[in-house]
Amino acid sequence: MGSNSHSLTERRIKAAQPPEKGYTLLWDQGPNRIPGFGIRITAAGARSFILDYRMYGRKRRYTIGRWPAWSAQAARERAAKLLRDAQADHDPLEKRDAARKAQANTLDKYLDGPYSDHQARRKSGAQTLAMIRNSFAGLLSRPLPALSKDDIAAWRRKREAEGLKFATIKRHYDGLQGLLNHAVREEHLQANPLAGLKLDKPASTEAEQLETVTARKLLTDDETAALFDGLEAFNEDKRAQRQRSRAHGKSHLPDLDAVPFAHVAVPWFRLAYFTGFRPGDLFGLRWEHVDFEQCQIRKVIEKTAAHSDKPHTFPLSPAAESTLAQWWEQNGKPKTGYVFPSSRTGGRMDKHAMQKPWRHVRELGGLSDEIDIYTLRHNFASQLIKAGTDLFTVSKLMAHTDIQTTINNYAHLAPDHAAEAVAKLPGADHE
C-alpha cells in the first residue's frame, strides 16, 4: 500500500493512476484542507472518499462514498461535518451504525426523514415526495431492503388498471429509484434492492400509434397569426387594466402605456415561440446567460443538468434578440438576476405561473384548447424541419441529449426529402 499527498481536486482525482496492487491514498493538502480527508484508490481503479479521525484514543476511518457519485466538493463538505461531530465526541461511525439499527428503513420513514431533508433543497422536492407517497401508498410500510421485483410488478399492474400511461408509470418508478439510490449513497442501504430492474415499455396499440403520427407539432399560418393577435390583445388588455387602476386611486402604480410589454407573459411567450426553450429553461433564464454582443444565450439545460453541467449555446434570431433587448431596457438594463422574475418574490417563478396567462392569450386569439404552452416548443422544431434544416442542427437547437429523440418526433415532417431520396434509386424509372 502506498501513500501520496496531493490537493483533492476533480482534476487530480481523475488523473491519479491506480497502484499495481492494494490501494493508494491521496490526502487533502490545500490551503483549506480538512485533516484526515482523503480518497482511496484501489488497483481496480475504484475511488472512495474517506475521513480518518481519532476517537477514544483510537484511529477511525469513515468511508464517505465513491467518486464521481460524490464530487470532491460534496465529499469535502461531508467530511467537515463528520469531523465536527468527532470533535464534539459524537463518533460518526457509531452514529451511522445506530441510525441503521434504530430505523426499520421503511419507505414511509425514509420519505419523512432523510429523503425529505434531501428534497427540501431541490426545486420540485415537495412534488417529488408527494408523487412517491401517493403512487406507492401500498408499499409505504415495506422496509426498503425488502422491496422486490414482485412488488413492482404488482404495483405496475395496479397503475395500468387505473389507466395510467407508461410515461407516467415510468416517471413514478424513476422517483422511487432516485430515493433508493439516495439511501445507498447515504449508507442507509447496503445496496439498491431494485438495481437493474427496468420497466419494459409495452407495445403501443393501433390507436396510440395513430395518436403519435397525428400529434400536433406544427402551428398553421392562421394559428400563428391568432397566437400573435392574442398576445397583442392580452398586452392591450393589461394596459387597460392598469389605466383603470390608476384612475381609481392607484396613481402610484407605474404607467404601462409607454413600455412595450404590459405583462411579463408577453415577452415570455414570444421567447418561447422564437427559441423553442422548455418552460423550465425560461423560468431559470438569467441575464448572466444572455450575450447581446454575440446575439446568443448560453446556459445549462435544466432537464439534463443532473447528467451534464456543460452549458449549451443558442443563437438568437432577430425577433428573439429584439424581444429580449426590449424587455432588458424596460427593466433598467440589469446585469444579473432572473430574466422573468416573480413579481411577488423577485426570485424564480412557480412552474405553473404561465398557465392562467396562456389560457387568456389563447381565448383572446381564438386558439383551440388543445394548443398548450409546449406546442410552442414543438412548433419551433417543426418549422425548422419544414424549412429544410437538417436534423442534427435541429437536435442541437432543441438541446436533445440524443438525436434519436429528434428523429422520432420530427423526421416525419419532412416526407418530401425521403420521397426524393427513394426516387433516385437505380431502376426507379422502370415500372
Short mmCIF file of C-alpha atoms in Angstrom, two decimals:
data_model
loop_
_atom_site.label_atom_id
_atom_site.label_comp_id
_atom_site.label_asym_id
_atom_site.label_seq_id
_atom_site.Cartn_x
_atom_site.Cartn_y
_atom_site.Cartn_z
CA MET A 1 0.00 0.00 0.00
CA GLY A 2 1.34 3.41 -0.95
CA SER A 3 0.50 6.90 0.29
CA ASN A 4 0.76 10.21 -1.60
CA SER A 5 -0.02 13.78 -0.59
CA HIS A 6 -1.95 15.85 -3.13
CA SER A 7 -4.63 18.51 -3.01
CA LEU A 8 -8.00 16.89 -3.69
CA THR A 9 -9.45 18.37 -6.86
CA GLU A 10 -11.57 16.79 -9.56
CA ARG A 11 -8.66 17.04 -11.97
CA ARG A 12 -6.18 15.45 -9.55
CA ILE A 13 -8.56 12.63 -8.69
CA LYS A 14 -9.27 11.89 -12.35
CA ALA A 15 -5.56 11.96 -13.27
CA ALA A 16 -4.41 9.75 -10.40
CA GLN A 17 -3.15 6.35 -11.54
CA PRO A 18 -4.23 3.21 -9.65
CA PRO A 19 -1.47 1.24 -7.94
CA GLU A 20 -0.41 -2.16 -9.26
CA LYS A 21 -1.84 -3.79 -6.16
CA GLY A 22 -3.57 -2.87 -2.94
CA TYR A 23 -4.55 0.78 -2.74
CA THR A 24 -3.06 4.24 -2.54
CA LEU A 25 -4.25 7.30 -0.60
CA LEU A 26 -4.42 10.90 -1.76
CA TRP A 27 -4.87 13.44 1.04
CA ASP A 28 -6.46 16.87 1.01
CA GLN A 29 -3.50 19.25 1.41
CA GLY A 30 -4.92 22.52 0.07
CA PRO A 31 -4.99 25.82 1.99
CA ASN A 32 -8.43 24.96 3.38
CA ARG A 33 -7.63 21.33 3.96
CA ILE A 34 -9.66 19.12 6.23
CA PRO A 35 -7.38 16.96 8.40
CA GLY A 36 -7.83 13.29 7.62
CA PHE A 37 -9.86 13.85 4.48
CA GLY A 38 -8.65 11.84 1.51
CA ILE A 39 -9.51 9.44 -1.25
CA ARG A 40 -8.62 5.75 -1.51
CA ILE A 41 -7.77 4.43 -4.99
CA THR A 42 -7.70 0.68 -5.45
CA ALA A 43 -5.78 -1.34 -8.01
CA ALA A 44 -9.09 -1.84 -9.85
CA GLY A 45 -9.45 1.93 -10.20
CA ALA A 46 -12.26 2.44 -7.67
CA ARG A 47 -12.05 5.78 -5.88
CA SER A 48 -13.70 6.31 -2.49
CA PHE A 49 -13.58 9.38 -0.27
CA ILE A 50 -12.57 8.70 3.34
CA LEU A 51 -12.11 10.56 6.61
CA ASP A 52 -9.58 9.48 9.23
CA TYR A 53 -10.18 10.80 12.74
CA ARG A 54 -9.41 9.85 16.33
CA MET A 55 -11.98 8.83 18.91
CA TYR A 56 -11.34 7.46 22.37
CA GLY A 57 -7.62 7.49 21.61
CA ARG A 58 -8.07 5.26 18.57
CA LYS A 59 -7.81 5.96 14.85
CA ARG A 60 -11.09 5.54 12.98
CA ARG A 61 -11.78 5.58 9.24
CA TYR A 62 -15.14 6.60 7.77
CA THR A 63 -15.89 5.84 4.11
CA ILE A 64 -17.92 8.76 2.74
CA GLY A 65 -18.71 7.43 -0.72
CA ARG A 66 -17.41 6.78 -4.20
CA TRP A 67 -16.21 9.30 -6.75
CA PRO A 68 -17.69 10.53 -9.08
CA ALA A 69 -21.10 9.85 -7.48
CA TRP A 70 -19.67 12.12 -4.78
CA SER A 71 -17.92 15.20 -6.14
CA ALA A 72 -14.77 16.44 -4.40
CA GLN A 73 -16.64 19.47 -3.06
CA ALA A 74 -19.62 17.47 -1.77
CA ALA A 75 -17.30 14.96 -0.10
CA ARG A 76 -15.28 17.80 1.46
CA GLU A 77 -18.43 19.31 2.94
CA ARG A 78 -19.47 15.92 4.29
CA ALA A 79 -16.02 15.34 5.79
CA ALA A 80 -16.12 18.73 7.51
CA LYS A 81 -19.43 17.86 9.16
CA LEU A 82 -18.21 14.44 10.23
CA LEU A 83 -15.06 15.94 11.71
CA ARG A 84 -17.11 18.46 13.69
CA ASP A 85 -19.15 15.57 15.08
CA ALA A 86 -15.98 13.73 16.10
CA GLN A 87 -14.56 16.84 17.77
CA ALA A 88 -17.80 17.10 19.74
CA ASP A 89 -17.34 13.49 20.95
CA HIS A 90 -20.03 12.15 18.62
CA ASP A 91 -18.41 9.23 16.82
CA PRO A 92 -19.54 9.36 13.16
CA LEU A 93 -19.21 5.58 12.77
CA GLU A 94 -21.24 4.87 15.90
CA LYS A 95 -23.79 7.45 14.84
CA ARG A 96 -24.15 5.84 11.42
CA ASP A 97 -24.48 2.33 12.79
CA ALA A 98 -27.00 3.44 15.40
CA ALA A 99 -29.09 5.16 12.75
CA ARG A 100 -29.15 1.99 10.68
CA LYS A 101 -30.28 -0.09 13.63
CA ALA A 102 -32.73 2.48 15.03
CA GLN A 103 -34.85 2.79 11.93
CA ALA A 104 -36.60 -0.03 10.12
CA ASN A 105 -35.85 1.86 6.89
CA THR A 106 -39.43 1.61 5.71
CA LEU A 107 -40.35 3.63 2.65
CA ASP A 108 -42.64 5.78 4.78
CA LYS A 109 -39.97 6.61 7.35
CA TYR A 110 -37.33 7.32 4.75
CA LEU A 111 -39.70 9.67 2.93
CA ASP A 112 -40.37 11.57 6.17
CA GLY A 113 -36.75 11.54 7.27
CA PRO A 114 -33.55 11.62 5.21
CA TYR A 115 -35.24 11.94 1.82
CA SER A 116 -37.42 14.80 3.00
CA ASP A 117 -34.29 16.68 4.09
CA HIS A 118 -32.68 15.96 0.72
CA GLN A 119 -35.68 17.05 -1.34
CA ALA A 120 -36.13 20.23 0.70
CA ARG A 121 -33.07 21.60 -1.12
CA ARG A 122 -34.49 20.83 -4.55
CA LYS A 123 -36.73 22.96 -6.74
CA SER A 124 -39.58 20.43 -7.02
CA GLY A 125 -38.80 18.46 -3.88
CA ALA A 126 -42.26 18.70 -2.34
CA GLN A 127 -43.88 17.44 -5.54
CA THR A 128 -41.42 14.52 -5.73
CA LEU A 129 -42.15 13.45 -2.16
CA ALA A 130 -45.92 13.66 -2.74
CA MET A 131 -45.63 11.73 -6.00
CA ILE A 132 -43.75 8.82 -4.39
CA ARG A 133 -46.04 8.75 -1.36
CA ASN A 134 -49.25 8.78 -3.42
CA SER A 135 -48.10 6.37 -6.11
CA PHE A 136 -46.56 3.79 -3.75
CA ALA A 137 -49.13 4.06 -0.94
CA GLY A 138 -49.41 0.28 -0.76
CA LEU A 139 -45.67 -0.11 -0.13
CA LEU A 140 -45.11 2.63 2.45
CA SER A 141 -44.80 0.18 5.37
CA ARG A 142 -42.36 -2.07 3.48
CA PRO A 143 -38.70 -1.97 4.64
CA LEU A 144 -36.54 -0.66 1.83
CA PRO A 145 -34.29 -3.75 1.64
CA ALA A 146 -37.39 -5.94 1.26
CA LEU A 147 -38.70 -4.23 -1.89
CA SER A 148 -38.77 -6.78 -4.69
CA LYS A 149 -39.44 -7.34 -8.36
CA ASP A 150 -42.81 -8.87 -7.46
CA ASP A 151 -43.76 -5.69 -5.55
CA ILE A 152 -43.05 -3.55 -8.60
CA ALA A 153 -44.86 -5.95 -10.95
CA ALA A 154 -47.99 -5.83 -8.76
CA TRP A 155 -47.71 -2.05 -8.43
CA ARG A 156 -47.42 -1.65 -12.19
CA ARG A 157 -50.47 -3.84 -12.87
CA LYS A 158 -52.49 -1.70 -10.50
CA ARG A 159 -51.33 1.54 -12.10
CA GLU A 160 -52.14 0.23 -15.57
CA ALA A 161 -55.59 -0.87 -14.43
CA GLU A 162 -56.16 2.70 -13.24
CA GLY A 163 -55.46 3.91 -16.77
CA LEU A 164 -52.05 5.49 -16.23
CA LYS A 165 -49.88 5.80 -19.31
CA PHE A 166 -46.47 4.15 -19.42
CA ALA A 167 -44.67 7.51 -19.35
CA THR A 168 -46.39 8.40 -16.06
CA ILE A 169 -45.75 4.97 -14.54
CA LYS A 170 -42.08 5.18 -15.51
CA ARG A 171 -41.74 8.67 -14.04
CA HIS A 172 -43.13 7.45 -10.72
CA TYR A 173 -40.86 4.40 -10.76
CA ASP A 174 -37.84 6.56 -11.54
CA GLY A 175 -38.77 8.64 -8.49
CA LEU A 176 -38.66 5.54 -6.29
CA GLN A 177 -35.31 4.54 -7.82
CA GLY A 178 -33.97 8.01 -7.00
CA LEU A 179 -34.95 7.51 -3.36
CA LEU A 180 -33.30 4.09 -3.17
CA ASN A 181 -30.10 5.33 -4.78
CA HIS A 182 -30.03 8.19 -2.27
CA ALA A 183 -30.41 5.69 0.58
CA VAL A 184 -27.38 3.79 -0.74
CA ARG A 185 -25.27 6.96 -1.06
CA GLU A 186 -26.18 7.98 2.49
CA GLU A 187 -25.37 4.45 3.73
CA HIS A 188 -28.89 3.69 4.94
CA LEU A 189 -28.91 0.78 2.48
CA GLN A 190 -26.07 -1.51 1.56
CA ALA A 191 -27.46 -1.94 -1.95
CA ASN A 192 -30.46 -0.89 -4.03
CA PRO A 193 -32.85 -3.90 -3.91
CA LEU A 194 -34.27 -2.88 -7.31
CA ALA A 195 -30.92 -2.23 -9.01
CA GLY A 196 -31.03 -3.25 -12.65
CA LEU A 197 -34.82 -3.65 -12.67
CA LYS A 198 -36.20 -1.66 -15.60
CA LEU A 199 -39.75 -1.26 -16.82
CA ASP A 200 -40.26 -2.61 -20.32
CA LYS A 201 -42.35 -0.34 -22.49
CA PRO A 202 -45.49 -2.15 -23.68
CA ALA A 203 -46.23 -2.47 -27.37
CA SER A 204 -48.29 0.51 -28.48
CA THR A 205 -51.83 -0.01 -29.63
CA GLU A 206 -53.03 0.99 -33.08
CA ALA A 207 -54.82 3.98 -31.53
CA GLU A 208 -51.66 5.09 -29.74
CA GLN A 209 -49.64 4.75 -32.92
CA LEU A 210 -52.20 6.87 -34.78
CA GLU A 211 -52.10 9.46 -31.99
CA THR A 212 -48.30 9.64 -32.29
CA VAL A 213 -48.43 10.19 -36.04
CA THR A 214 -51.18 12.81 -35.88
CA ALA A 215 -49.99 14.58 -32.72
CA ARG A 216 -49.94 18.35 -33.06
CA LYS A 217 -46.40 19.53 -33.78
CA LEU A 218 -46.90 22.45 -36.17
CA LEU A 219 -49.00 25.60 -35.95
CA THR A 220 -50.78 26.55 -39.13
CA ASP A 221 -50.30 30.04 -40.57
CA ASP A 222 -53.74 31.01 -39.25
CA GLU A 223 -52.91 29.68 -35.79
CA THR A 224 -49.61 31.56 -35.74
CA ALA A 225 -51.41 34.77 -36.68
CA ALA A 226 -54.01 34.07 -33.99
CA LEU A 227 -51.25 33.50 -31.41
CA PHE A 228 -49.66 36.89 -32.00
CA ASP A 229 -53.08 38.57 -32.20
CA GLY A 230 -53.84 37.01 -28.82
CA LEU A 231 -50.55 38.25 -27.37
CA GLU A 232 -51.20 41.78 -28.62
CA ALA A 233 -54.77 41.73 -27.28
CA PHE A 234 -53.50 40.41 -23.95
CA ASN A 235 -50.91 43.21 -23.82
CA GLU A 236 -53.54 45.87 -24.52
CA ASP A 237 -55.89 44.32 -22.00
CA LYS A 238 -53.23 44.62 -19.28
CA ARG A 239 -52.59 48.23 -20.28
CA ALA A 240 -56.30 49.00 -19.99
CA GLN A 241 -56.46 47.33 -16.57
CA ARG A 242 -53.58 49.49 -15.37
CA GLN A 243 -55.22 52.65 -16.73
CA ARG A 244 -58.39 51.85 -14.78
CA SER A 245 -56.40 51.13 -11.61
CA ARG A 246 -54.51 54.44 -11.88
CA ALA A 247 -57.75 56.32 -12.49
CA HIS A 248 -59.35 54.83 -9.38
CA GLY A 249 -56.97 55.80 -6.61
CA LYS A 250 -53.83 53.82 -7.51
CA SER A 251 -51.85 56.52 -9.29
CA HIS A 252 -48.67 55.20 -7.63
CA LEU A 253 -48.69 52.21 -9.98
CA PRO A 254 -46.35 52.57 -12.99
CA ASP A 255 -47.88 53.73 -16.26
CA LEU A 256 -47.71 50.88 -18.77
CA ASP A 257 -48.65 52.89 -21.88
CA ALA A 258 -45.06 53.86 -22.63
CA VAL A 259 -43.45 50.38 -22.32
CA PRO A 260 -43.53 47.59 -24.94
CA PHE A 261 -44.70 44.88 -22.55
CA ALA A 262 -47.53 45.42 -20.09
CA HIS A 263 -47.12 41.94 -18.59
CA VAL A 264 -44.20 39.54 -18.20
CA ALA A 265 -46.15 36.81 -20.03
CA VAL A 266 -45.88 38.64 -23.36
CA PRO A 267 -42.06 38.51 -23.72
CA TRP A 268 -42.07 35.07 -22.07
CA PHE A 269 -44.41 33.59 -24.70
CA ARG A 270 -42.64 35.40 -27.53
CA LEU A 271 -39.30 33.98 -26.43
CA ALA A 272 -40.83 30.50 -26.07
CA TYR A 273 -42.02 30.76 -29.68
CA PHE A 274 -38.76 32.14 -31.10
CA THR A 275 -36.34 29.86 -29.18
CA GLY A 276 -38.21 26.61 -28.56
CA PHE A 277 -36.96 26.62 -24.95
CA ARG A 278 -38.61 24.32 -22.46
CA PRO A 279 -40.68 26.24 -19.86
CA GLY A 280 -38.22 25.32 -17.10
CA ASP A 281 -35.32 26.86 -19.00
CA LEU A 282 -37.27 30.09 -19.49
CA PHE A 283 -38.17 30.23 -15.81
CA GLY A 284 -34.49 29.64 -14.98
CA LEU A 285 -33.11 32.05 -17.60
CA ARG A 286 -30.86 34.73 -16.09
CA TRP A 287 -29.37 37.88 -17.58
CA GLU A 288 -25.95 36.33 -16.99
CA HIS A 289 -26.91 33.77 -19.67
CA VAL A 290 -27.70 36.42 -22.30
CA ASP A 291 -24.93 37.76 -24.55
CA PHE A 292 -26.27 40.62 -26.65
CA GLU A 293 -22.90 41.20 -28.34
CA GLN A 294 -22.72 37.63 -29.64
CA CYS A 295 -26.52 37.53 -30.00
CA GLN A 296 -26.81 34.25 -28.11
CA ILE A 297 -27.90 32.56 -24.91
CA ARG A 298 -25.50 30.23 -23.09
CA LYS A 299 -26.87 28.16 -20.23
CA VAL A 300 -27.03 24.69 -18.71
CA ILE A 301 -30.18 22.83 -19.73
CA GLU A 302 -32.20 22.11 -16.60
CA LYS A 303 -33.76 18.85 -17.76
CA THR A 304 -30.35 17.22 -18.26
CA ALA A 305 -28.37 19.14 -15.60
CA ALA A 306 -28.20 16.06 -13.37
CA HIS A 307 -26.30 14.21 -16.12
CA SER A 308 -24.31 17.06 -17.67
CA ASP A 309 -23.49 20.53 -16.37
CA LYS A 310 -21.99 21.57 -19.70
CA PRO A 311 -23.68 24.76 -20.95
CA HIS A 312 -25.34 24.88 -24.36
CA THR A 313 -25.10 27.86 -26.72
CA PHE A 314 -28.21 29.00 -28.55
CA PRO A 315 -28.06 31.65 -31.29
CA LEU A 316 -30.85 34.23 -31.11
CA SER A 317 -32.96 35.08 -34.12
CA PRO A 318 -33.52 38.82 -34.76
CA ALA A 319 -37.06 38.51 -33.35
CA ALA A 320 -35.83 36.74 -30.19
CA GLU A 321 -32.99 39.25 -29.71
CA SER A 322 -35.38 42.18 -30.20
CA THR A 323 -37.82 40.78 -27.63
CA LEU A 324 -35.05 40.27 -25.06
CA ALA A 325 -33.48 43.67 -25.73
CA GLN A 326 -36.80 45.49 -25.29
CA TRP A 327 -37.52 43.60 -22.06
CA TRP A 328 -33.99 44.30 -20.82
CA GLU A 329 -34.32 48.04 -21.47
CA GLN A 330 -37.80 48.11 -19.95
CA ASN A 331 -36.36 46.64 -16.73
CA GLY A 332 -33.45 49.09 -16.46
CA LYS A 333 -30.79 47.04 -18.26
CA PRO A 334 -29.99 44.64 -15.39
CA LYS A 335 -26.72 42.72 -15.43
CA THR A 336 -27.81 39.89 -13.14
CA GLY A 337 -30.93 38.14 -11.92
CA TYR A 338 -33.79 36.25 -13.49
CA VAL A 339 -34.95 37.48 -16.89
CA PHE A 340 -38.54 36.69 -15.86
CA PRO A 341 -38.63 37.05 -12.05
CA SER A 342 -41.65 36.54 -9.84
CA SER A 343 -43.47 39.84 -9.27
CA ARG A 344 -44.08 38.80 -5.66
CA THR A 345 -40.70 37.48 -4.54
CA GLY A 346 -38.26 38.67 -7.19
CA GLY A 347 -36.99 35.09 -7.32
CA ARG A 348 -37.82 32.26 -9.67
CA MET A 349 -41.39 31.97 -10.88
CA ASP A 350 -43.54 28.99 -9.96
CA LYS A 351 -43.66 26.41 -12.74
CA HIS A 352 -47.41 26.97 -13.15
CA ALA A 353 -47.15 30.77 -13.35
CA MET A 354 -47.87 30.97 -17.08
CA GLN A 355 -50.90 28.69 -17.20
CA LYS A 356 -53.51 31.36 -16.46
CA PRO A 357 -51.99 33.97 -18.83
CA TRP A 358 -51.79 31.28 -21.54
CA ARG A 359 -55.48 30.48 -21.23
CA HIS A 360 -56.23 34.20 -21.56
CA VAL A 361 -53.98 34.61 -24.62
CA ARG A 362 -55.50 31.53 -26.22
CA GLU A 363 -59.02 32.81 -25.59
CA LEU A 364 -58.26 36.28 -26.95
CA GLY A 365 -56.68 34.81 -30.06
CA GLY A 366 -59.41 32.25 -30.64
CA LEU A 367 -56.98 29.33 -30.44
CA SER A 368 -58.05 25.75 -29.78
CA ASP A 369 -57.82 24.41 -26.22
CA GLU A 370 -55.61 21.58 -27.49
CA ILE A 371 -52.80 24.07 -28.13
CA ASP A 372 -50.77 24.21 -24.91
CA ILE A 373 -47.60 26.06 -23.97
CA TYR A 374 -45.43 23.13 -25.03
CA THR A 375 -46.85 23.44 -28.54
CA LEU A 376 -44.60 26.49 -28.94
CA ARG A 377 -41.54 24.29 -28.47
CA HIS A 378 -42.83 21.62 -30.85
CA ASN A 379 -43.70 24.29 -33.40
CA PHE A 380 -40.17 25.73 -33.21
CA ALA A 381 -38.64 22.38 -34.20
CA SER A 382 -41.36 21.63 -36.72
CA GLN A 383 -40.92 24.95 -38.52
CA LEU A 384 -37.16 24.35 -38.74
CA ILE A 385 -37.72 20.91 -40.23
CA LYS A 386 -40.30 22.28 -42.63
CA ALA A 387 -37.78 24.93 -43.76
CA GLY A 388 -35.27 22.19 -44.61
CA THR A 389 -33.00 22.43 -41.58
CA ASP A 390 -31.04 19.21 -41.05
CA LEU A 391 -31.99 17.01 -38.11
CA PHE A 392 -28.58 17.33 -36.43
CA THR A 393 -28.90 21.12 -36.25
CA VAL A 394 -32.48 20.89 -35.00
CA SER A 395 -31.37 18.41 -32.34
CA LYS A 396 -28.71 20.86 -31.11
CA LEU A 397 -31.15 23.79 -31.04
CA MET A 398 -33.67 21.69 -29.14
CA ALA A 399 -30.91 20.55 -26.70
CA HIS A 400 -31.91 16.91 -27.16
CA THR A 401 -29.42 14.57 -25.50
CA ASP A 402 -29.94 12.02 -28.27
CA ILE A 403 -30.60 12.82 -31.94
CA GLN A 404 -32.91 9.79 -32.00
CA THR A 405 -35.38 11.89 -29.99
CA THR A 406 -35.39 14.45 -32.79
CA ILE A 407 -35.78 11.78 -35.43
CA ASN A 408 -38.63 10.03 -33.60
CA ASN A 409 -40.58 13.24 -33.05
CA TYR A 410 -39.95 15.36 -36.09
CA ALA A 411 -38.45 13.44 -39.03
CA HIS A 412 -41.91 12.64 -40.41
CA LEU A 413 -42.49 16.34 -41.02
CA ALA A 414 -40.06 16.30 -43.93
CA PRO A 415 -41.50 13.48 -46.12
CA ASP A 416 -40.54 15.18 -49.38
CA HIS A 417 -36.83 14.65 -48.68
CA ALA A 418 -37.39 10.93 -48.19
CA ALA A 419 -39.51 10.77 -51.34
CA GLU A 420 -36.80 12.49 -53.32
CA ALA A 421 -34.20 10.06 -51.96
CA VAL A 422 -36.08 6.87 -52.86
CA ALA A 423 -36.96 8.31 -56.28
CA LYS A 424 -33.25 8.42 -57.08
CA LEU A 425 -32.73 4.68 -56.55
CA PRO A 426 -31.29 2.90 -59.61
CA GLY A 427 -34.10 1.45 -61.68
CA ALA A 428 -36.71 3.76 -60.20
CA ASP A 429 -37.75 4.78 -63.73
CA HIS A 430 -38.56 1.16 -64.68
CA GLU A 431 -42.10 0.26 -63.71
#
